[in-house]
Tab-separated table of C-alpha atoms in Angstrom:
chain	number	residue	atom	x	y	z
A	1	MET	CA	0.044	-0.007	0.113
A	2	ALA	CA	2.766	2.471	0.840
A	3	ASP	CA	4.378	1.904	-2.623
A	4	ASP	CA	1.031	3.210	-4.045
A	5	LEU	CA	1.532	6.561	-2.556
A	6	PHE	CA	4.668	7.061	-4.982
A	7	VAL	CA	2.369	6.486	-7.961
A	8	TYR	CA	0.700	9.957	-7.886
A	9	PRO	CA	3.905	12.127	-7.507
A	10	ALA	CA	5.290	10.050	-10.149
A	11	VAL	CA	2.484	10.799	-12.612
A	12	THR	CA	2.677	14.361	-11.689
A	13	LEU	CA	6.415	14.530	-12.429
A	14	LEU	CA	5.844	12.734	-15.859
A	15	GLY	CA	3.366	15.233	-16.795
A	16	SER	CA	5.233	18.181	-15.782
A	17	VAL	CA	8.261	16.901	-17.819
A	18	ALA	CA	5.802	16.325	-20.759
A	19	PHE	CA	4.393	19.862	-20.468
A	20	ALA	CA	7.847	21.263	-20.402
A	21	VAL	CA	8.874	19.477	-23.518
A	22	ALA	CA	5.612	20.342	-25.492
A	23	VAL	CA	5.837	24.084	-24.464
A	24	ASP	CA	9.338	25.141	-25.610
A	25	SER	CA	8.766	28.935	-25.581
A	26	PRO	CA	6.880	31.091	-23.164
A	27	ILE	CA	3.153	31.802	-23.599
A	28	ARG	CA	2.356	35.430	-23.249
A	29	ASN	CA	-0.761	37.650	-23.425
A	30	GLU	CA	0.011	41.102	-24.588
A	31	SER	CA	-3.275	42.588	-23.303
A	32	ALA	CA	-3.739	43.888	-19.897
A	33	VAL	CA	-6.939	43.681	-17.929
A	34	SER	CA	-7.896	46.914	-15.981
A	35	VAL	CA	-9.608	47.085	-12.846
A	36	ARG	CA	-12.695	48.189	-14.514
A	37	GLN	CA	-12.767	45.338	-16.971
A	38	PHE	CA	-12.177	42.757	-14.147
A	39	ARG	CA	-15.204	44.311	-12.307
A	40	GLU	CA	-17.290	44.023	-15.549
A	41	THR	CA	-16.233	40.400	-16.031
A	42	ILE	CA	-17.318	39.202	-12.571
A	43	LYS	CA	-20.564	41.049	-12.828
A	44	ARG	CA	-21.397	39.865	-16.359
A	45	PRO	CA	-24.542	37.734	-15.912
A	46	ALA	CA	-23.767	35.259	-18.577
A	47	VAL	CA	-20.105	34.538	-17.311
A	48	LEU	CA	-21.477	34.044	-13.864
A	49	ARG	CA	-24.388	31.695	-15.067
A	50	VAL	CA	-22.243	29.407	-17.149
A	51	SER	CA	-19.641	29.467	-13.991
A	52	ALA	CA	-22.367	28.554	-11.604
A	53	ALA	CA	-23.573	25.602	-14.122
A	54	SER	CA	-19.872	24.591	-14.135
A	55	PHE	CA	-20.054	24.402	-10.311
A	56	CYS	CA	-23.004	22.001	-10.453
A	57	ALA	CA	-21.362	19.864	-13.149
A	58	PHE	CA	-18.105	19.485	-11.228
A	59	SER	CA	-20.101	18.796	-8.085
A	60	LEU	CA	-21.869	15.929	-9.788
A	61	PHE	CA	-18.580	14.369	-11.051
A	62	LEU	CA	-16.804	14.793	-7.692
A	63	PHE	CA	-19.811	13.057	-5.921
A	64	LEU	CA	-19.700	10.243	-8.171
A	65	ASN	CA	-15.913	9.962	-8.024
A	66	SER	CA	-15.570	10.216	-4.219
A	67	TRP	CA	-18.454	8.578	-2.568
A	68	MET	CA	-19.413	5.673	-4.907
A	69	PRO	CA	-17.052	3.104	-3.490
A	70	ALA	CA	-18.709	3.809	0.095
A	71	TYR	CA	-22.229	3.571	-1.477
A	72	ALA	CA	-21.286	0.188	-3.251
A	73	THR	CA	-19.908	-1.462	-0.121
A	74	GLY	CA	-22.425	0.020	2.331
A	75	ARG	CA	-25.638	-0.261	0.282
A	76	LEU	CA	-24.898	-2.912	-2.117
A	77	GLY	CA	-22.585	-5.342	-0.198
A	78	VAL	CA	-19.796	-5.146	-2.894
A	79	ASP	CA	-16.302	-5.728	-1.620
A	80	LEU	CA	-14.115	-2.693	-1.583
A	81	ALA	CA	-11.805	-3.737	-4.558
A	82	ALA	CA	-14.840	-4.266	-6.785
A	83	ALA	CA	-16.337	-1.048	-5.765
A	84	GLY	CA	-13.126	0.835	-6.430
A	85	ALA	CA	-12.781	-0.891	-9.825
A	86	ALA	CA	-16.479	0.219	-10.648
A	87	THR	CA	-15.952	3.731	-9.488
A	88	ALA	CA	-12.719	3.791	-11.524
A	89	LEU	CA	-14.957	3.691	-14.639
A	90	VAL	CA	-16.105	7.257	-13.751
A	91	PRO	CA	-12.754	9.054	-14.518
A	92	LEU	CA	-11.923	6.549	-17.245
A	93	SER	CA	-15.027	7.560	-19.091
A	94	GLY	CA	-13.733	10.948	-19.185
A	95	VAL	CA	-10.900	9.901	-21.649
A	96	VAL	CA	-13.767	9.816	-24.283
A	97	ALA	CA	-16.292	12.230	-22.896
A	98	ARG	CA	-14.249	15.261	-22.394
A	99	PRO	CA	-12.807	15.595	-25.729
A	100	GLY	CA	-15.919	13.971	-27.131
A	101	GLY	CA	-17.984	16.920	-25.759
A	102	GLY	CA	-15.937	19.453	-27.803
A	103	TRP	CA	-15.914	17.282	-30.965
A	104	LEU	CA	-19.702	16.988	-30.650
A	105	SER	CA	-20.173	20.755	-30.269
A	106	ASP	CA	-18.116	21.349	-33.356
A	107	ARG	CA	-19.918	18.775	-35.254
A	108	LEU	CA	-23.224	20.596	-34.198
A	109	GLY	CA	-22.049	23.959	-35.636
A	110	GLY	CA	-20.505	25.268	-32.531
A	111	ARG	CA	-23.678	24.683	-30.291
A	112	ARG	CA	-22.040	24.649	-26.824
A	113	LYS	CA	-25.214	25.190	-24.917
A	114	ILE	CA	-26.900	22.024	-26.239
A	115	VAL	CA	-23.942	19.732	-25.338
A	116	ILE	CA	-23.858	20.985	-21.758
A	117	LEU	CA	-27.585	20.931	-21.382
A	118	GLY	CA	-27.737	17.479	-22.742
A	119	ALA	CA	-24.851	16.136	-20.330
A	120	PHE	CA	-27.085	17.311	-17.427
A	121	VAL	CA	-30.223	15.941	-18.956
A	122	PHE	CA	-28.718	12.470	-19.377
A	123	THR	CA	-26.828	12.343	-16.108
A	124	LEU	CA	-29.813	13.218	-13.832
A	125	PRO	CA	-31.860	10.142	-14.460
A	126	ILE	CA	-28.872	7.920	-14.204
A	127	LEU	CA	-28.304	9.303	-10.628
A	128	VAL	CA	-31.952	8.611	-9.711
A	129	ALA	CA	-31.457	4.885	-11.047
A	130	LEU	CA	-28.429	4.708	-8.826
A	131	THR	CA	-30.514	5.167	-5.715
A	132	ASN	CA	-32.696	2.091	-6.843
A	133	ILE	CA	-30.082	-0.465	-8.148
A	134	ALA	CA	-29.245	-3.601	-6.305
A	135	ASP	CA	-27.275	-5.562	-8.824
A	136	ALA	CA	-23.494	-4.846	-8.890
A	137	GLY	CA	-23.002	-5.291	-12.618
A	138	ALA	CA	-25.931	-2.859	-13.187
A	139	PHE	CA	-24.173	-0.664	-10.760
A	140	ALA	CA	-20.954	-0.468	-12.775
A	141	ALA	CA	-22.899	0.061	-16.020
A	142	LEU	CA	-24.858	3.079	-14.640
A	143	LEU	CA	-21.410	4.451	-13.153
A	144	LEU	CA	-19.842	4.274	-16.687
A	145	GLY	CA	-22.765	6.117	-18.152
A	146	ALA	CA	-23.124	8.667	-15.238
A	147	GLY	CA	-19.405	9.375	-15.513
A	148	PHE	CA	-19.542	9.777	-19.298
A	149	PHE	CA	-22.383	12.173	-19.259
A	150	ALA	CA	-21.166	14.011	-16.363
A	151	GLN	CA	-17.888	14.993	-17.954
A	152	LEU	CA	-19.420	15.393	-21.679
A	153	GLY	CA	-19.609	19.101	-21.111
A	154	MET	CA	-16.705	19.701	-18.850
A	155	GLY	CA	-14.234	20.800	-21.745
A	156	VAL	CA	-17.133	22.737	-23.472
A	157	PHE	CA	-17.602	25.072	-20.512
A	158	TYR	CA	-14.077	26.535	-20.922
A	159	VAL	CA	-14.776	27.340	-24.763
A	160	TYR	CA	-18.437	28.567	-24.000
A	161	VAL	CA	-17.270	31.030	-21.157
A	162	SER	CA	-14.647	32.565	-23.610
A	163	GLU	CA	-17.263	33.002	-26.243
A	164	LEU	CA	-19.599	34.755	-23.930
A	165	ALA	CA	-16.928	36.973	-22.688
A	166	ASP	CA	-15.476	40.152	-24.222
A	167	ALA	CA	-12.403	39.293	-26.234
A	168	GLU	CA	-10.095	41.322	-23.876
A	169	THR	CA	-11.359	39.699	-20.766
A	170	ALA	CA	-11.575	35.971	-21.918
A	171	GLY	CA	-8.615	35.076	-19.624
A	172	THR	CA	-10.533	36.633	-16.664
A	173	SER	CA	-13.583	34.966	-17.562
A	174	LEU	CA	-11.817	31.527	-17.563
A	175	ALA	CA	-10.449	32.244	-14.122
A	176	VAL	CA	-13.924	32.906	-12.789
A	177	LEU	CA	-15.148	29.741	-14.368
A	178	THR	CA	-12.160	27.774	-12.920
A	179	THR	CA	-12.811	29.193	-9.471
A	180	PHE	CA	-16.542	28.084	-9.533
A	181	SER	CA	-15.538	24.599	-10.912
A	182	VAL	CA	-12.798	24.177	-8.070
A	183	THR	CA	-15.204	25.333	-5.479
A	184	GLY	CA	-17.684	22.682	-6.511
A	185	SER	CA	-15.104	20.040	-6.549
A	186	LEU	CA	-13.915	21.032	-3.042
A	187	VAL	CA	-17.339	21.647	-1.401
A	188	THR	CA	-19.551	18.849	-2.732
A	189	PRO	CA	-17.567	15.798	-1.535
A	190	ALA	CA	-17.476	17.174	2.089
A	191	LEU	CA	-20.953	18.529	2.178
A	192	THR	CA	-22.428	15.130	0.671
A	193	GLY	CA	-20.397	13.271	3.292
A	194	TRP	CA	-21.955	15.298	6.111
A	195	LEU	CA	-25.410	14.668	4.588
A	196	ILE	CA	-24.731	11.002	4.416
A	197	GLU	CA	-23.669	10.889	8.063
A	198	ALA	CA	-26.150	13.164	9.384
A	199	PHE	CA	-29.159	11.955	7.389
A	200	SER	CA	-28.986	9.376	4.661
A	201	TRP	CA	-27.691	8.521	1.230
A	202	THR	CA	-31.021	9.552	0.007
A	203	ALA	CA	-30.214	13.212	1.064
A	204	ALA	CA	-26.845	13.130	-0.494
A	205	PHE	CA	-28.347	11.866	-3.826
A	206	ALA	CA	-31.029	14.436	-3.569
A	207	TYR	CA	-28.682	17.270	-3.026
A	208	VAL	CA	-26.625	16.496	-6.109
A	209	ILE	CA	-29.840	15.828	-8.273
A	210	VAL	CA	-31.076	19.347	-7.073
A	211	LEU	CA	-27.712	20.848	-8.245
A	212	GLY	CA	-28.137	19.206	-11.624
A	213	VAL	CA	-31.518	20.739	-11.980
A	214	VAL	CA	-30.010	24.050	-11.000
A	215	GLY	CA	-27.309	23.600	-13.531
A	216	VAL	CA	-29.968	22.948	-16.130
A	217	ALA	CA	-31.878	26.186	-15.202
A	218	PHE	CA	-28.677	28.297	-15.696
A	219	ILE	CA	-27.730	26.744	-18.922
A	220	VAL	CA	-31.430	27.428	-20.415
A	221	THR	CA	-31.055	31.032	-19.709
A	222	LEU	CA	-27.788	31.447	-21.307
A	223	PRO	CA	-27.224	32.933	-24.853
A	224	ALA	CA	-25.839	31.026	-27.714
A	225	ALA	CA	-22.889	33.313	-28.572
A	226	SER	CA	-20.835	36.133	-27.153
A	227	SER	CA	-22.609	38.765	-29.322
A	228	SER	CA	-26.051	38.336	-27.485
A	229	ALA	CA	-24.295	37.621	-24.001
A	230	GLY	CA	-26.010	39.619	-21.284
């Protein structure tokens, strides 16, 4: 088990080396963002709505990625190794889902909104189904589907927020989006853990399902392109 702890820093080191080799010259942005532009960016309704929707999307993903082993062992009687293997399907599906969402939105003529909306719409019934499943095989299949759809729109968020922002504040808009996304990743595992302990698994699932519905509400109110952003 102790040897496993070296896997993560080793992968991180390998990624750092690969990045250093791939990016052989500094990346610079010659534009400067003024304080006024920064204030306008964080007050821009479209940027805040897509960032809030990203908070919801990352929350769904991190709930699946963090709590499903405990759910499988506690509610389904699956041994920990099998539960961990099934849960590994969630991030594994992202290998296809994350770039696939961008490819799909391009194939649909640059329609970012419909891809993100579809990701929420398909994830929600799978979450509901997970609360009623009793078979380990079906549980793994549902996790694979939930992981795929939960991550389908993740890459598209970054493109979408850039298109909704003014050209000179695209970087600031990305920073706002990233802050919301990371906040969802940090808050949701802890909060759902508290809900499980204080109330029940049903309460935790209800919380993330409500977040998914809220995410849908934010997305449907968004414009389709930066020229119409509010």
